[in-house]
Amino acid sequence: MYKVAVLPGDGIGPEVMNIAIKVLEKIAQKYSFKFNFEFADVGGIAIDNHGTPLPENTIKVCENADAILFGSVGGPKWENLPPEKQPERGALLPLRKHFNLFANIRPVKVFDALREACSLKDKFFPNGLDIVILRELTGGIYFGQPKSINPEKTEAVDTMRYSKPEIERIGRLAFQAARLRKSKVTSVDKANVLMTSVLWREVITKLREKEFPDVELNHMYVDNAAMQLVRNPGQFDVIVTENMFGDILSDEAAMLTGSLGMLPSASLNESGFGLYEPIGGTAPDIAGQNIANPTAQVLSAALMLRYSFKMEEAAADIENAVAKTLEAGFRTGDIYFSDEGTQKVNTTDFGDKIISFI
Ligand code: NAD
């Protein structure tokens, strides 16, 4: 019995979460185990129902669970609230902090059937595009102190700070992830300018020598990495980097796949507890119409099976079912480009197709 805290959130969140739950139920049936799903409010709906984006009860439900499956939060209705009361700032960031989710994992994959959706020409990724980005999530310039702006608003400071243990723990995850893939890690830094990057490079190099000599490692400056991602993305297997560089590079890489509706993410802490969510937002422009792409949410559920429950076969089963749905020509609106060999379907039908391939 696996206990999962389910936080659908706002906008398309509940619509795509509904599909992910159905997929997980099919998986549980196939592999003969059970999920205990406990639902809780988060984000805008929690503000409406409880006056706060992250109610105490929601935290309790998460604490009692083996993993958190998160939808997305926010929307025009709550945009004018003070920043700390807004759905994203008031729910997602505190949740990450509460559970010390220091590692953000984003697989960036272009499914063969969807090569046309990629923003690059085919010739730039002849062998496909399948990268995993590991971003450090709780350190660096986003959190370092001092952080301030003077009263005259003429000067401001942010502090970038990293410690050896912080670098080692994200590095270790990157090398472990690489071992399950093509055994290649690219560590991204700015060691020609930043002292935190000098430390980063040294710690990652030593970690590899000591614990992962079988994994190939190369170092790349962040400006070059940004360029290489659009020049020759096929060269990457696992990318590991600090918080701000990862924030920027992972969005750049995500857009290579063409649609935000395709990409899942995992945020983990040291004991393997994780929060799993699509990288996109609540898509208010299409919410409530049953036309959103549920793939990112479904693949987030697959990541939960892989990282929190160590069920690699079941995770791969879901990923294959998504690939087969695409190969069979089914598309939601965001990835529908022509009627040649493809058919536009709604969220529910796309989900049913995925389930039929499990
Ligand atoms: P968005 O990701 O919601 O939407 C950007 C575009 O991508 C829209 O055109 C949308 O229709 C499309 N899109 C996104 N997911 C899709 C899917 N699954 N299927 C089909 N199309 C999809 O970003 P935004 O418009 O900048 O933000 C909307 C709201 O979401 C804001 O309130 C923002 O704060 C919030 N947001 C939340 C999260 C989160 O919860 N983690 C992340 C980003 C944005």
XYZ file of C-alpha atoms and ligand atoms in Angstrom:
402
model
C 0.000 0.000 0.000
C 1.527 3.321 -1.090
C 0.152 6.497 0.465
C 0.081 9.426 -1.935
C -0.870 13.005 -1.067
C -2.745 14.344 -4.095
C -2.771 18.150 -4.456
C -4.502 18.992 -7.769
C -4.488 22.786 -7.261
C -6.072 25.202 -9.755
C -6.894 25.665 -13.440
C -6.104 22.558 -15.479
C -4.577 20.940 -12.344
C -7.675 18.909 -11.359
C -8.384 17.919 -15.000
C -4.945 16.444 -15.656
C -4.628 15.022 -12.128
C -7.800 13.044 -12.733
C -6.075 11.293 -15.659
C -2.877 10.631 -13.687
C -4.903 8.983 -10.900
C -6.703 6.753 -13.403
C -3.341 5.753 -14.910
C -1.949 4.929 -11.458
C -5.023 2.851 -10.640
C -4.471 0.838 -13.819
C -0.809 0.338 -12.878
C -1.764 -0.779 -9.345
C -4.164 -3.317 -10.822
C -1.556 -4.609 -13.289
C 1.242 -4.957 -10.729
C -1.022 -6.111 -7.865
C -0.530 -3.413 -5.271
C -2.650 -0.572 -3.907
C -2.513 3.193 -3.661
C -4.120 5.126 -0.875
C -4.775 8.580 -2.387
C -5.472 11.393 0.043
C -6.631 14.637 -1.602
C -5.969 18.098 -0.162
C -6.460 21.722 -1.234
C -3.481 23.823 -2.294
C -3.029 27.193 -4.015
C -5.982 29.328 -5.080
C -8.629 26.806 -4.139
C -7.082 26.580 -0.646
C -7.244 30.382 -0.362
C -10.930 30.247 -1.303
C -11.757 27.365 1.054
C -9.390 27.986 3.987
C -7.994 31.523 3.601
C -4.402 30.365 2.971
C -2.603 28.766 -0.009
C -1.008 26.052 2.159
C -3.379 25.018 4.989
C -2.040 23.114 8.020
C -4.153 20.123 7.067
C -2.536 19.969 3.619
C 0.914 19.859 5.208
C -0.291 17.073 7.521
C -1.645 15.062 4.607
C 1.756 15.423 2.898
C 3.663 14.483 6.059
C 1.593 11.314 6.385
C 2.189 10.307 2.768
C 5.009 8.420 1.015
C 5.058 10.975 -1.818
C 3.279 14.116 -3.047
C 1.636 14.320 -6.452
C 1.167 18.004 -7.212
C -0.863 19.650 -10.007
C -0.253 23.371 -10.419
C -1.408 26.497 -8.642
C -2.399 30.067 -9.403
C -4.538 32.055 -11.793
C -5.902 35.533 -12.512
C -8.342 35.360 -9.580
C -5.492 35.468 -7.013
C -2.941 37.587 -8.909
C -3.577 40.789 -6.946
C -2.951 39.327 -3.485
C 0.268 40.314 -1.659
C 3.220 38.182 -2.889
C 3.480 35.926 0.196
C -0.239 35.110 -0.027
C -0.131 34.234 -3.734
C -0.629 30.575 -4.629
C 2.859 29.800 -6.027
C 4.945 31.802 -3.552
C 2.696 30.889 -0.614
C 2.336 27.164 -1.319
C 4.985 25.657 -3.548
C 8.072 27.370 -2.106
C 7.096 26.665 1.543
C 6.342 23.032 0.633
C 9.809 22.655 -0.932
C 11.345 24.225 2.154
C 9.276 22.221 4.630
C 10.371 18.909 3.126
C 13.909 20.104 2.261
C 13.470 19.159 -1.391
C 16.971 20.096 -2.506
C 17.102 18.271 -5.828
C 14.974 19.148 -8.821
C 15.011 16.535 -11.561
C 13.695 17.382 -15.000
C 13.802 14.822 -17.773
C 13.713 16.555 -21.163
C 12.730 14.123 -23.858
C 11.442 14.489 -27.376
C 9.285 11.488 -28.216
C 10.080 10.176 -31.702
C 6.466 10.636 -32.790
C 6.683 14.290 -31.747
C 9.928 15.374 -33.406
C 7.935 17.938 -35.388
C 7.085 19.729 -32.111
C 10.755 20.347 -31.324
C 11.865 23.925 -31.835
C 15.085 22.689 -33.477
C 15.464 21.195 -36.928
C 15.749 17.391 -36.998
C 19.369 17.549 -38.144
C 20.443 19.063 -34.808
C 19.458 15.952 -32.866
C 19.862 13.009 -35.261
C 19.900 10.499 -32.401
C 16.944 11.953 -30.530
C 16.822 14.184 -27.486
C 16.797 12.654 -24.012
C 18.419 14.688 -21.233
C 17.995 14.769 -17.464
C 18.692 18.067 -15.717
C 19.466 18.080 -11.997
C 19.102 21.496 -10.463
C 20.114 22.299 -6.887
C 16.942 23.782 -5.425
C 17.491 25.077 -1.891
C 20.832 26.938 -2.012
C 22.736 29.487 -4.069
C 21.837 33.074 -4.861
C 18.077 32.604 -4.377
C 18.520 31.955 -0.661
C 21.973 33.323 0.341
C 22.146 36.094 2.989
C 22.604 39.050 3.029
C 19.922 39.816 0.498
C 18.642 43.375 0.551
C 17.884 46.614 -1.226
C 18.668 49.989 0.388
C 15.805 52.361 1.319
C 16.791 54.819 -1.447
C 16.518 51.952 -3.933
C 19.927 52.806 -5.385
C 21.784 49.646 -4.409
C 20.879 45.993 -3.841
C 22.710 42.835 -2.932
C 22.175 39.100 -3.369
C 24.583 36.541 -1.983
C 25.654 33.364 -3.697
C 26.831 30.745 -1.227
C 27.413 27.003 -1.476
C 28.906 24.474 0.911
C 30.689 21.218 0.114
C 27.877 18.980 1.496
C 25.268 20.858 -0.562
C 27.260 20.272 -3.737
C 28.065 16.666 -2.896
C 24.470 15.587 -2.323
C 23.194 16.936 -5.660
C 26.334 15.645 -7.413
C 25.786 12.179 -5.982
C 22.230 12.096 -7.334
C 23.474 13.164 -10.757
C 26.092 10.397 -10.922
C 23.555 7.841 -9.696
C 21.053 8.977 -12.352
C 23.766 8.779 -15.035
C 24.562 5.177 -14.099
C 20.990 4.230 -15.036
C 21.389 6.019 -18.395
C 24.386 6.684 -20.664
C 26.820 7.210 -17.773
C 27.730 10.761 -18.690
C 27.492 13.840 -16.448
C 28.003 17.427 -17.565
C 28.546 19.738 -14.606
C 27.676 23.342 -15.435
C 29.291 26.265 -13.600
C 30.999 29.618 -14.103
C 34.349 28.698 -12.566
C 36.192 31.341 -14.613
C 34.405 34.077 -12.603
C 32.577 32.782 -9.503
C 34.254 31.348 -6.390
C 31.174 29.214 -5.644
C 31.756 27.658 -9.068
C 35.443 27.003 -8.315
C 34.296 25.076 -5.249
C 31.496 23.397 -7.209
C 33.928 22.139 -9.861
C 36.422 20.854 -7.316
C 33.814 19.035 -5.214
C 32.155 17.411 -8.242
C 35.543 16.318 -9.641
C 36.619 14.735 -6.328
C 33.227 13.078 -5.834
C 33.553 11.389 -9.194
C 37.136 10.237 -8.499
C 36.135 8.806 -5.135
C 32.704 7.289 -5.721
C 31.866 7.229 -9.428
C 35.052 6.583 -11.465
C 32.958 4.594 -13.979
C 30.880 7.662 -14.932
C 32.189 10.080 -17.559
C 32.351 13.707 -16.352
C 32.898 16.949 -18.213
C 32.646 20.551 -17.016
C 31.042 23.346 -19.008
C 30.657 27.086 -18.399
C 27.012 28.090 -18.170
C 27.155 30.477 -21.142
C 28.552 27.702 -23.302
C 25.944 25.249 -21.954
C 23.140 27.644 -22.951
C 24.616 27.738 -26.446
C 25.282 23.980 -26.698
C 21.686 23.189 -25.721
C 20.440 24.737 -28.942
C 23.491 23.845 -31.062
C 23.900 20.171 -30.228
C 21.545 19.006 -27.452
C 22.176 15.352 -28.293
C 25.623 15.561 -26.627
C 24.060 15.727 -23.140
C 22.988 12.848 -20.918
C 22.773 14.199 -17.335
C 23.348 17.890 -16.588
C 23.961 18.934 -12.972
C 24.068 22.564 -11.911
C 23.358 25.083 -9.179
C 20.016 26.743 -8.497
C 19.956 29.824 -10.755
C 21.802 28.275 -13.699
C 19.459 25.286 -13.464
C 16.393 27.503 -13.385
C 17.376 29.119 -16.664
C 18.844 26.111 -18.483
C 15.953 23.787 -17.597
C 13.386 26.169 -19.088
C 15.525 26.574 -22.190
C 15.801 22.790 -22.544
C 12.102 22.308 -21.829
C 11.084 24.489 -24.730
C 13.137 22.305 -27.081
C 10.372 19.747 -26.698
C 7.739 22.132 -28.040
C 5.023 21.971 -25.383
C 4.943 22.622 -21.657
C 2.227 20.000 -21.430
C 4.728 17.170 -22.005
C 7.248 17.664 -19.227
C 7.252 16.266 -15.685
C 9.538 17.035 -12.768
C 10.557 15.568 -9.430
C 11.841 17.384 -6.348
C 13.520 15.114 -3.806
C 15.005 15.330 -0.348
C 17.842 13.275 1.120
C 15.646 10.407 2.224
C 14.108 10.049 -1.232
C 10.787 11.680 -0.295
C 9.546 13.588 -3.312
C 7.089 16.053 -4.787
C 6.131 15.318 -8.393
C 4.616 17.961 -10.672
C 4.301 19.112 -14.276
C 6.663 21.961 -15.135
C 3.857 24.050 -16.628
C 1.328 26.178 -14.790
C -2.442 26.201 -14.505
C -3.045 27.253 -18.140
C -6.025 29.542 -17.340
C -6.564 30.110 -21.087
C -7.706 26.500 -21.588
C -8.829 25.476 -18.076
C -12.245 23.856 -17.658
C -12.510 22.811 -21.319
C -11.157 19.250 -21.087
C -8.543 20.029 -23.753
C -5.314 20.223 -21.698
C -2.505 17.779 -22.333
C -2.364 15.385 -19.354
C 1.054 13.948 -20.347
C 3.188 16.047 -17.970
C 1.030 15.030 -15.009
C 0.985 11.382 -16.062
C 4.780 11.341 -16.535
C 5.143 12.996 -13.118
C 3.286 10.001 -11.679
C 5.766 7.738 -13.515
C 8.665 9.624 -11.900
C 7.030 9.065 -8.508
C 7.028 5.322 -9.156
C 10.677 5.467 -10.258
C 12.210 7.682 -7.575
C 10.013 7.295 -4.477
C 8.772 3.728 -4.881
C 11.686 2.232 -6.884
C 9.239 0.668 -9.356
C 11.267 1.089 -12.532
C 9.259 -1.388 -14.587
C 5.927 0.255 -13.789
C 7.408 3.720 -14.463
C 8.726 2.600 -17.847
C 5.349 1.006 -18.559
C 3.642 4.405 -18.230
C 6.301 6.119 -20.367
C 5.905 3.481 -23.082
C 2.131 3.877 -22.992
C 2.531 7.627 -23.606
C 4.938 6.925 -26.490
C 2.495 4.420 -28.006
C -0.414 6.861 -27.711
C 1.615 9.409 -29.668
C 2.787 6.818 -32.211
C -0.847 5.815 -32.761
C -1.436 9.425 -33.852
C -3.440 10.779 -30.915
C -2.744 14.425 -30.028
C -4.128 17.039 -27.671
C -4.488 20.544 -29.136
C -1.088 21.845 -27.971
C 0.782 19.145 -29.950
C -1.535 18.880 -32.927
C 0.024 20.289 -36.093
C -1.720 18.587 -38.983
C -4.411 16.008 -39.661
C -1.971 13.835 -41.627
C -1.891 10.587 -39.691
C -2.893 12.288 -36.456
C -6.149 12.887 -34.666
C -6.987 15.658 -32.209
C -8.581 14.331 -29.022
C -9.599 15.816 -25.673
C -7.978 15.286 -22.273
C -10.213 12.379 -21.251
C -9.819 10.487 -24.531
C -6.042 11.013 -24.571
C -5.906 9.635 -21.012
C -8.047 6.630 -21.975
C -5.653 5.864 -24.843
C -2.660 5.932 -22.467
C -4.498 3.584 -20.116
C -5.366 1.232 -22.979
C -1.623 0.830 -23.752
C -0.697 -0.167 -20.172
P 1.258 28.128 -18.040
O 2.287 27.061 -18.011
O 0.063 27.915 -17.188
O 0.761 28.357 -19.547
C 1.620 28.771 -20.593
C 1.035 28.267 -21.935
O 1.227 26.859 -22.017
C -0.467 28.515 -22.033
O -0.798 28.847 -23.362
C -1.082 27.170 -21.680
O -2.324 26.933 -22.278
C -0.015 26.192 -22.184
N -0.014 24.955 -21.396
C 0.554 24.766 -20.170
N 0.313 23.520 -19.745
C -0.410 22.913 -20.715
C -0.978 21.625 -20.855
N -0.844 20.691 -19.908
N -1.669 21.339 -21.984
C -1.804 22.252 -22.953
N -1.287 23.495 -22.883
C -0.603 23.822 -21.768
O 2.005 29.490 -17.635
P 1.434 30.936 -17.347
O 0.324 31.246 -18.311
O 2.597 31.802 -17.281
O 0.819 30.846 -15.890
C -0.548 30.629 -15.593
C -0.715 30.495 -14.087
O -0.002 29.341 -13.622
C -0.142 31.681 -13.304
O -1.012 31.971 -12.240
C 1.180 31.167 -12.779
O 1.565 31.795 -11.577
C 0.872 29.701 -12.553
N 2.051 28.810 -12.592
C 2.084 27.821 -11.667
C 3.144 26.923 -11.674
C 3.151 25.822 -10.655
O 2.156 25.594 -10.007
N 4.244 25.099 -10.512
C 4.147 27.025 -12.649
C 4.064 28.033 -13.602
C 2.997 28.925 -13.566
